[in-house]
Amino acid sequence: MFKWLYRLMIELTNHALSAKLLSRFTQSRVSAWLIPSYAKVYQINQEEMEKNLCHYKTLQQLFIRKLKAGVRPIDPMPNSVVSPVDAVIEDIGVISEQKEIVVKGKTYSIAEMLGSEAAAEKYLNGLFIVLYLSPSHYHRIHSPISGTVTKQWELGNRSYPVNRLGLKYGRKPLAKNYRVITEIGAGGKHVAVVKVGAMFVNSIEWTHPNEHLVKGEEMAYFSFGSTVVLLFEKGSMILDERIVPPMDVKVGERLGFWTEKTKRS
C-alpha cells in the first residue's frame, strides 16, 4: 500500500511544469533568502567552500559550489580507483550474466540503464558501485581513474527520487531517470560513470572539454542531489577491503585498484 501511495505522490508532483518552476526558483535571487537556513538544516561544511556563504547569490550557486584547493586529496597510488563524488555508498555487487544488478532488493537491467544490450555486454560479471548524493553533499563529479573518454551519451527524460525510499519504492529510477553516461577507457578496459538525474531537476553539466581525464579531475556537476553508478568490466577493479556499504566517502578516497588487460607476448 505504501509503495503505491509513494508512487502516486511522485507522479502527481513530477511534471515538466514543476521541474521548470523549481529550476527557475533555485536560479533566482529570491532563493538566496533560503541559503542560510539551507546550510544550517543540511549541515554544510562551510570551512571547505571556495567562497563564503554570503557570496552565493542563488541556491543553485550553492548547490554547484566548488571547494578550496587541497581539501579533497586524491589517493596517490598510481593504480588506485577513487570515489568520483562525496556520497554514501549505498550498494556494491556483481553484474550478472543476465546483465542485471540488484540494488536495495530491486533488480535493474544495465542494458536498460545504458540504453542497449551491446553497451552492457562488456560489463557482464563486472563490479558495480552505487553512490548516493544527498542535498547536503558537494555536487561536482570527478574522474575515478586516469583515462580517455571513449563515449558519452544521454538517456531518459523525467526523473524520480534516488534516495532510499526512491530506490525501494520507485519505478527503477537508476535505469529510467534522465542520465548521462561517460565511458572512460584505460589499459584496454572501461568504467562507465552513470550520472543519474534527481527528482525535478535533470541538469547534469559536463565541465571537462578534453577527451583525456586525470584521476580526481572534475568532469561534471549535478544541479541537485543525485546518484552515480559505476560499472566496471570483469577483472578491471579490485575492491578495497575496507569498502563496505553503507558508508560515507569523499572525492579522491580510494575505492580499489585498477587492473589492466594482460598483454599477449
CSV table of C-alpha atoms in Angstrom, one decimal:
chain,number,residue,atom,x,y,z
A,1,MET,CA,0.0,0.0,0.0
A,2,PHE,CA,2.8,2.4,1.0
A,3,LYS,CA,4.6,1.7,-2.3
A,4,TRP,CA,1.6,2.7,-4.4
A,5,LEU,CA,0.9,5.8,-2.3
A,6,TYR,CA,4.5,6.9,-2.6
A,7,ARG,CA,4.4,6.4,-6.4
A,8,LEU,CA,1.1,8.3,-6.7
A,9,MET,CA,2.5,11.3,-4.8
A,10,ILE,CA,5.6,11.4,-7.0
A,11,GLU,CA,3.6,11.1,-10.2
A,12,LEU,CA,1.3,14.0,-9.1
A,13,THR,CA,4.3,16.3,-8.5
A,14,ASN,CA,6.9,15.2,-11.0
A,15,HIS,CA,5.8,17.1,-14.1
A,16,ALA,CA,7.6,19.4,-16.6
A,17,LEU,CA,5.9,22.5,-15.1
A,18,SER,CA,7.1,21.6,-11.6
A,19,ALA,CA,10.6,21.0,-12.7
A,20,LYS,CA,10.7,24.3,-14.7
A,21,LEU,CA,9.3,26.3,-11.7
A,22,LEU,CA,11.8,24.7,-9.3
A,23,SER,CA,14.7,25.2,-11.6
A,24,ARG,CA,13.7,28.9,-12.1
A,25,PHE,CA,13.4,29.4,-8.4
A,26,THR,CA,16.8,27.9,-7.5
A,27,GLN,CA,18.4,30.2,-10.1
A,28,SER,CA,16.6,33.3,-8.9
A,29,ARG,CA,17.9,35.9,-6.4
A,30,VAL,CA,14.8,35.3,-4.3
A,31,SER,CA,16.1,31.8,-3.5
A,32,ALA,CA,19.1,33.5,-1.7
A,33,TRP,CA,16.9,34.1,1.3
A,34,LEU,CA,16.9,30.3,1.9
A,35,ILE,CA,20.7,29.9,1.8
A,36,PRO,CA,21.4,30.4,5.5
A,37,SER,CA,18.7,28.0,6.6
A,38,TYR,CA,19.6,25.5,3.9
A,39,ALA,CA,23.2,25.5,5.0
A,40,LYS,CA,22.1,25.0,8.6
A,41,VAL,CA,19.5,22.3,8.0
A,42,TYR,CA,21.9,20.2,5.8
A,43,GLN,CA,24.9,21.0,8.0
A,44,ILE,CA,27.0,22.1,5.1
A,45,ASN,CA,30.7,22.4,6.0
A,46,GLN,CA,31.4,26.0,5.2
A,47,GLU,CA,35.1,25.7,6.1
A,48,GLU,CA,35.6,23.7,2.9
A,49,MET,CA,33.8,26.0,0.5
A,50,GLU,CA,35.7,28.1,-2.0
A,51,LYS,CA,33.7,31.2,-1.1
A,52,ASN,CA,31.9,32.5,2.0
A,53,LEU,CA,28.2,31.7,2.3
A,54,CYS,CA,27.3,35.3,1.7
A,55,HIS,CA,28.9,35.3,-1.8
A,56,TYR,CA,26.4,32.8,-3.2
A,57,LYS,CA,23.5,34.8,-4.8
A,58,THR,CA,21.2,31.8,-5.6
A,59,LEU,CA,20.5,28.4,-4.2
A,60,GLN,CA,21.9,26.8,-7.4
A,61,GLN,CA,25.2,28.6,-6.9
A,62,LEU,CA,25.4,27.0,-3.5
A,63,PHE,CA,24.4,23.5,-4.9
A,64,ILE,CA,27.2,23.6,-7.5
A,65,ARG,CA,29.8,25.2,-5.2
A,66,LYS,CA,33.5,24.5,-5.6
A,67,LEU,CA,35.7,23.6,-2.7
A,68,LYS,CA,39.0,25.1,-1.6
A,69,ALA,CA,42.1,23.7,-3.2
A,70,GLY,CA,43.5,20.7,-1.4
A,71,VAL,CA,40.5,19.8,0.8
A,72,ARG,CA,39.9,16.7,-1.3
A,73,PRO,CA,43.3,15.0,-1.6
A,74,ILE,CA,43.4,12.4,-4.4
A,75,ASP,CA,44.7,8.9,-3.4
A,76,PRO,CA,48.3,9.0,-4.7
A,77,MET,CA,48.7,5.3,-5.7
A,78,PRO,CA,49.1,5.1,-9.4
A,79,ASN,CA,46.7,2.3,-10.0
A,80,SER,CA,44.0,3.3,-7.5
A,81,VAL,CA,40.4,3.9,-8.3
A,82,VAL,CA,38.9,6.8,-6.4
A,83,SER,CA,35.5,8.0,-5.5
A,84,PRO,CA,34.2,10.4,-8.1
A,85,VAL,CA,31.9,12.2,-5.6
A,86,ASP,CA,31.2,13.0,-2.0
A,87,ALA,CA,28.4,10.4,-1.3
A,88,VAL,CA,27.1,7.5,0.6
A,89,ILE,CA,28.0,4.1,-0.9
A,90,GLU,CA,24.5,2.5,-1.0
A,91,ASP,CA,25.3,-0.8,-2.6
A,92,ILE,CA,28.1,-2.9,-4.2
A,93,GLY,CA,27.7,-6.1,-6.2
A,94,VAL,CA,28.4,-8.1,-9.3
A,95,ILE,CA,26.7,-7.6,-12.6
A,96,SER,CA,25.0,-10.9,-13.5
A,97,GLU,CA,25.2,-12.9,-16.8
A,98,GLN,CA,21.7,-11.6,-17.4
A,99,LYS,CA,23.1,-8.0,-17.4
A,100,GLU,CA,21.4,-7.2,-14.1
A,101,ILE,CA,22.3,-5.7,-10.8
A,102,VAL,CA,20.4,-5.8,-7.5
A,103,VAL,CA,20.2,-2.6,-5.6
A,104,LYS,CA,18.2,-2.4,-2.3
A,105,GLY,CA,16.4,-5.6,-3.2
A,106,LYS,CA,15.3,-4.3,-6.6
A,107,THR,CA,16.6,-5.7,-9.9
A,108,TYR,CA,17.9,-3.4,-12.6
A,109,SER,CA,18.8,-4.1,-16.2
A,110,ILE,CA,22.1,-2.5,-17.1
A,111,ALA,CA,21.1,-2.9,-20.8
A,112,GLU,CA,18.2,-0.5,-20.0
A,113,MET,CA,20.4,1.7,-17.8
A,114,LEU,CA,23.0,2.1,-20.7
A,115,GLY,CA,20.4,2.1,-23.5
A,116,SER,CA,21.3,-1.1,-25.3
A,117,GLU,CA,22.3,-4.8,-25.0
A,118,ALA,CA,25.6,-4.0,-26.9
A,119,ALA,CA,26.6,-1.3,-24.5
A,120,ALA,CA,26.0,-3.6,-21.5
A,121,GLU,CA,27.8,-6.6,-22.9
A,122,LYS,CA,31.4,-5.6,-21.8
A,123,TYR,CA,30.3,-5.3,-18.2
A,124,LEU,CA,29.0,-8.8,-17.6
A,125,ASN,CA,30.3,-10.3,-14.3
A,126,GLY,CA,31.9,-7.0,-13.5
A,127,LEU,CA,31.5,-4.9,-10.4
A,128,PHE,CA,29.0,-2.1,-9.7
A,129,ILE,CA,29.0,0.6,-7.1
A,130,VAL,CA,26.1,2.9,-6.3
A,131,LEU,CA,26.9,6.3,-4.7
A,132,TYR,CA,24.1,8.5,-3.5
A,133,LEU,CA,24.5,12.3,-3.1
A,134,SER,CA,22.1,14.0,-0.7
A,135,PRO,CA,21.2,17.7,-0.9
A,136,SER,CA,24.0,18.3,1.7
A,137,HIS,CA,26.8,16.9,-0.4
A,138,TYR,CA,29.3,18.6,-2.7
A,139,HIS,CA,27.7,18.2,-6.2
A,140,ARG,CA,30.7,18.1,-8.5
A,141,ILE,CA,31.8,14.9,-10.2
A,142,HIS,CA,35.4,13.8,-10.7
A,143,SER,CA,37.1,11.1,-12.7
A,144,PRO,CA,37.6,7.8,-10.8
A,145,ILE,CA,40.6,6.9,-13.0
A,146,SER,CA,43.0,8.4,-15.4
A,147,GLY,CA,42.0,7.5,-18.9
A,148,THR,CA,40.3,8.6,-22.2
A,149,VAL,CA,36.6,9.3,-22.7
A,150,THR,CA,35.7,6.7,-25.4
A,151,LYS,CA,31.9,7.6,-25.5
A,152,GLN,CA,29.3,9.8,-23.8
A,153,TRP,CA,25.6,9.8,-24.2
A,154,GLU,CA,22.3,10.9,-22.7
A,155,LEU,CA,19.1,8.8,-22.0
A,156,GLY,CA,15.7,9.4,-20.3
A,157,ASN,CA,13.6,12.5,-19.8
A,158,ARG,CA,11.9,12.6,-16.4
A,159,SER,CA,13.5,11.9,-13.1
A,160,TYR,CA,12.2,10.3,-9.9
A,161,PRO,CA,13.8,10.3,-6.4
A,162,VAL,CA,17.0,8.4,-6.0
A,163,ASN,CA,17.1,8.4,-2.2
A,164,ARG,CA,16.5,5.2,-0.1
A,165,LEU,CA,12.7,5.5,-0.5
A,166,GLY,CA,13.1,6.1,-4.2
A,167,LEU,CA,15.3,3.1,-4.7
A,168,LYS,CA,13.0,0.9,-2.6
A,169,TYR,CA,9.6,2.0,-3.9
A,170,GLY,CA,10.2,3.9,-7.1
A,171,ARG,CA,9.9,2.7,-10.7
A,172,LYS,CA,13.6,1.7,-11.1
A,173,PRO,CA,15.0,5.2,-11.1
A,174,LEU,CA,18.6,4.2,-11.8
A,175,ALA,CA,17.6,2.7,-15.2
A,176,LYS,CA,14.7,5.1,-16.1
A,177,ASN,CA,15.7,8.6,-14.9
A,178,TYR,CA,17.4,11.1,-17.1
A,179,ARG,CA,21.1,10.1,-17.1
A,180,VAL,CA,24.4,11.0,-18.7
A,181,ILE,CA,26.8,8.1,-19.2
A,182,THR,CA,30.5,8.6,-19.7
A,183,GLU,CA,32.7,5.6,-20.6
A,184,ILE,CA,36.4,6.0,-19.6
A,185,GLY,CA,39.0,3.6,-21.0
A,186,ALA,CA,42.4,2.8,-19.7
A,187,GLY,CA,44.7,-0.2,-20.3
A,188,GLY,CA,42.2,-1.9,-22.6
A,189,LYS,CA,39.3,-1.8,-20.1
A,190,HIS,CA,36.5,0.5,-19.3
A,191,VAL,CA,34.5,2.0,-16.4
A,192,ALA,CA,31.0,3.5,-17.1
A,193,VAL,CA,30.2,6.6,-15.0
A,194,VAL,CA,26.4,6.7,-15.0
A,195,LYS,CA,25.3,10.1,-13.7
A,196,VAL,CA,21.6,9.8,-12.7
A,197,GLY,CA,19.3,12.9,-12.5
A,198,ALA,CA,17.4,13.7,-9.3
A,199,MET,CA,13.7,14.4,-9.0
A,200,PHE,CA,12.5,17.6,-10.7
A,201,VAL,CA,16.0,18.8,-11.7
A,202,ASN,CA,17.6,16.9,-14.6
A,203,SER,CA,20.6,19.2,-15.1
A,204,ILE,CA,23.9,17.4,-15.4
A,205,GLU,CA,26.5,19.7,-16.8
A,206,TRP,CA,29.7,18.4,-18.5
A,207,THR,CA,32.7,20.7,-17.5
A,208,HIS,CA,35.7,18.9,-19.0
A,209,PRO,CA,36.5,19.9,-22.6
A,210,ASN,CA,39.1,17.3,-23.4
A,211,GLU,CA,39.0,13.6,-24.1
A,212,HIS,CA,41.7,12.7,-21.6
A,213,LEU,CA,40.9,12.7,-17.9
A,214,VAL,CA,43.3,12.6,-14.9
A,215,LYS,CA,42.2,10.8,-11.8
A,216,GLY,CA,40.4,13.2,-9.5
A,217,GLU,CA,39.9,15.8,-12.2
A,218,GLU,CA,36.5,17.5,-12.3
A,219,MET,CA,34.4,16.2,-15.2
A,220,ALA,CA,30.8,17.4,-14.5
A,221,TYR,CA,28.3,18.6,-11.9
A,222,PHE,CA,24.8,17.9,-10.7
A,223,SER,CA,22.4,20.9,-10.2
A,224,PHE,CA,20.8,18.9,-7.3
A,225,GLY,CA,21.5,15.8,-5.2
A,226,SER,CA,21.5,12.6,-7.2
A,227,THR,CA,23.3,9.3,-7.8
A,228,VAL,CA,26.4,8.0,-9.6
A,229,VAL,CA,26.6,4.3,-10.6
A,230,LEU,CA,30.0,3.0,-11.5
A,231,LEU,CA,30.1,-0.1,-13.8
A,232,PHE,CA,33.4,-1.9,-14.2
A,233,GLU,CA,34.4,-4.6,-16.7
A,234,LYS,CA,35.1,-8.0,-15.2
A,235,GLY,CA,38.6,-8.1,-13.7
A,236,SER,CA,39.2,-4.4,-14.1
A,237,MET,CA,38.7,-3.4,-10.5
A,238,ILE,CA,39.8,-5.0,-7.2
A,239,LEU,CA,37.6,-3.5,-4.4
A,240,ASP,CA,39.5,-2.2,-1.4
A,241,GLU,CA,38.6,-4.5,1.6
A,242,ARG,CA,37.6,-1.5,3.8
A,243,ILE,CA,34.8,-0.5,1.4
A,244,VAL,CA,31.6,-2.0,2.9
A,245,PRO,CA,28.2,-0.3,2.3
A,246,PRO,CA,26.5,1.7,3.6
A,247,MET,CA,29.4,4.1,4.2
A,248,ASP,CA,30.4,7.7,3.6
A,249,VAL,CA,33.1,8.5,1.1
A,250,LYS,CA,34.6,11.7,-0.3
A,251,VAL,CA,36.1,12.7,-3.7
A,252,GLY,CA,39.5,11.1,-4.1
A,253,GLU,CA,39.2,8.4,-1.5
A,254,ARG,CA,40.4,5.0,-2.7
A,255,LEU,CA,37.7,2.5,-3.7
A,256,GLY,CA,40.0,-0.1,-5.0
A,257,PHE,CA,42.7,-0.8,-7.6
A,258,TRP,CA,42.6,-0.8,-11.5
A,259,THR,CA,43.9,-3.8,-13.3
A,260,GLU,CA,44.8,-3.6,-16.9
A,261,LYS,CA,44.4,-6.3,-19.5
A,262,THR,CA,47.3,-8.7,-19.7
A,263,LYS,CA,49.3,-8.1,-22.9
A,264,ARG,CA,49.9,-11.1,-25.1
A,265,SER,CA,53.5,-11.9,-25.9
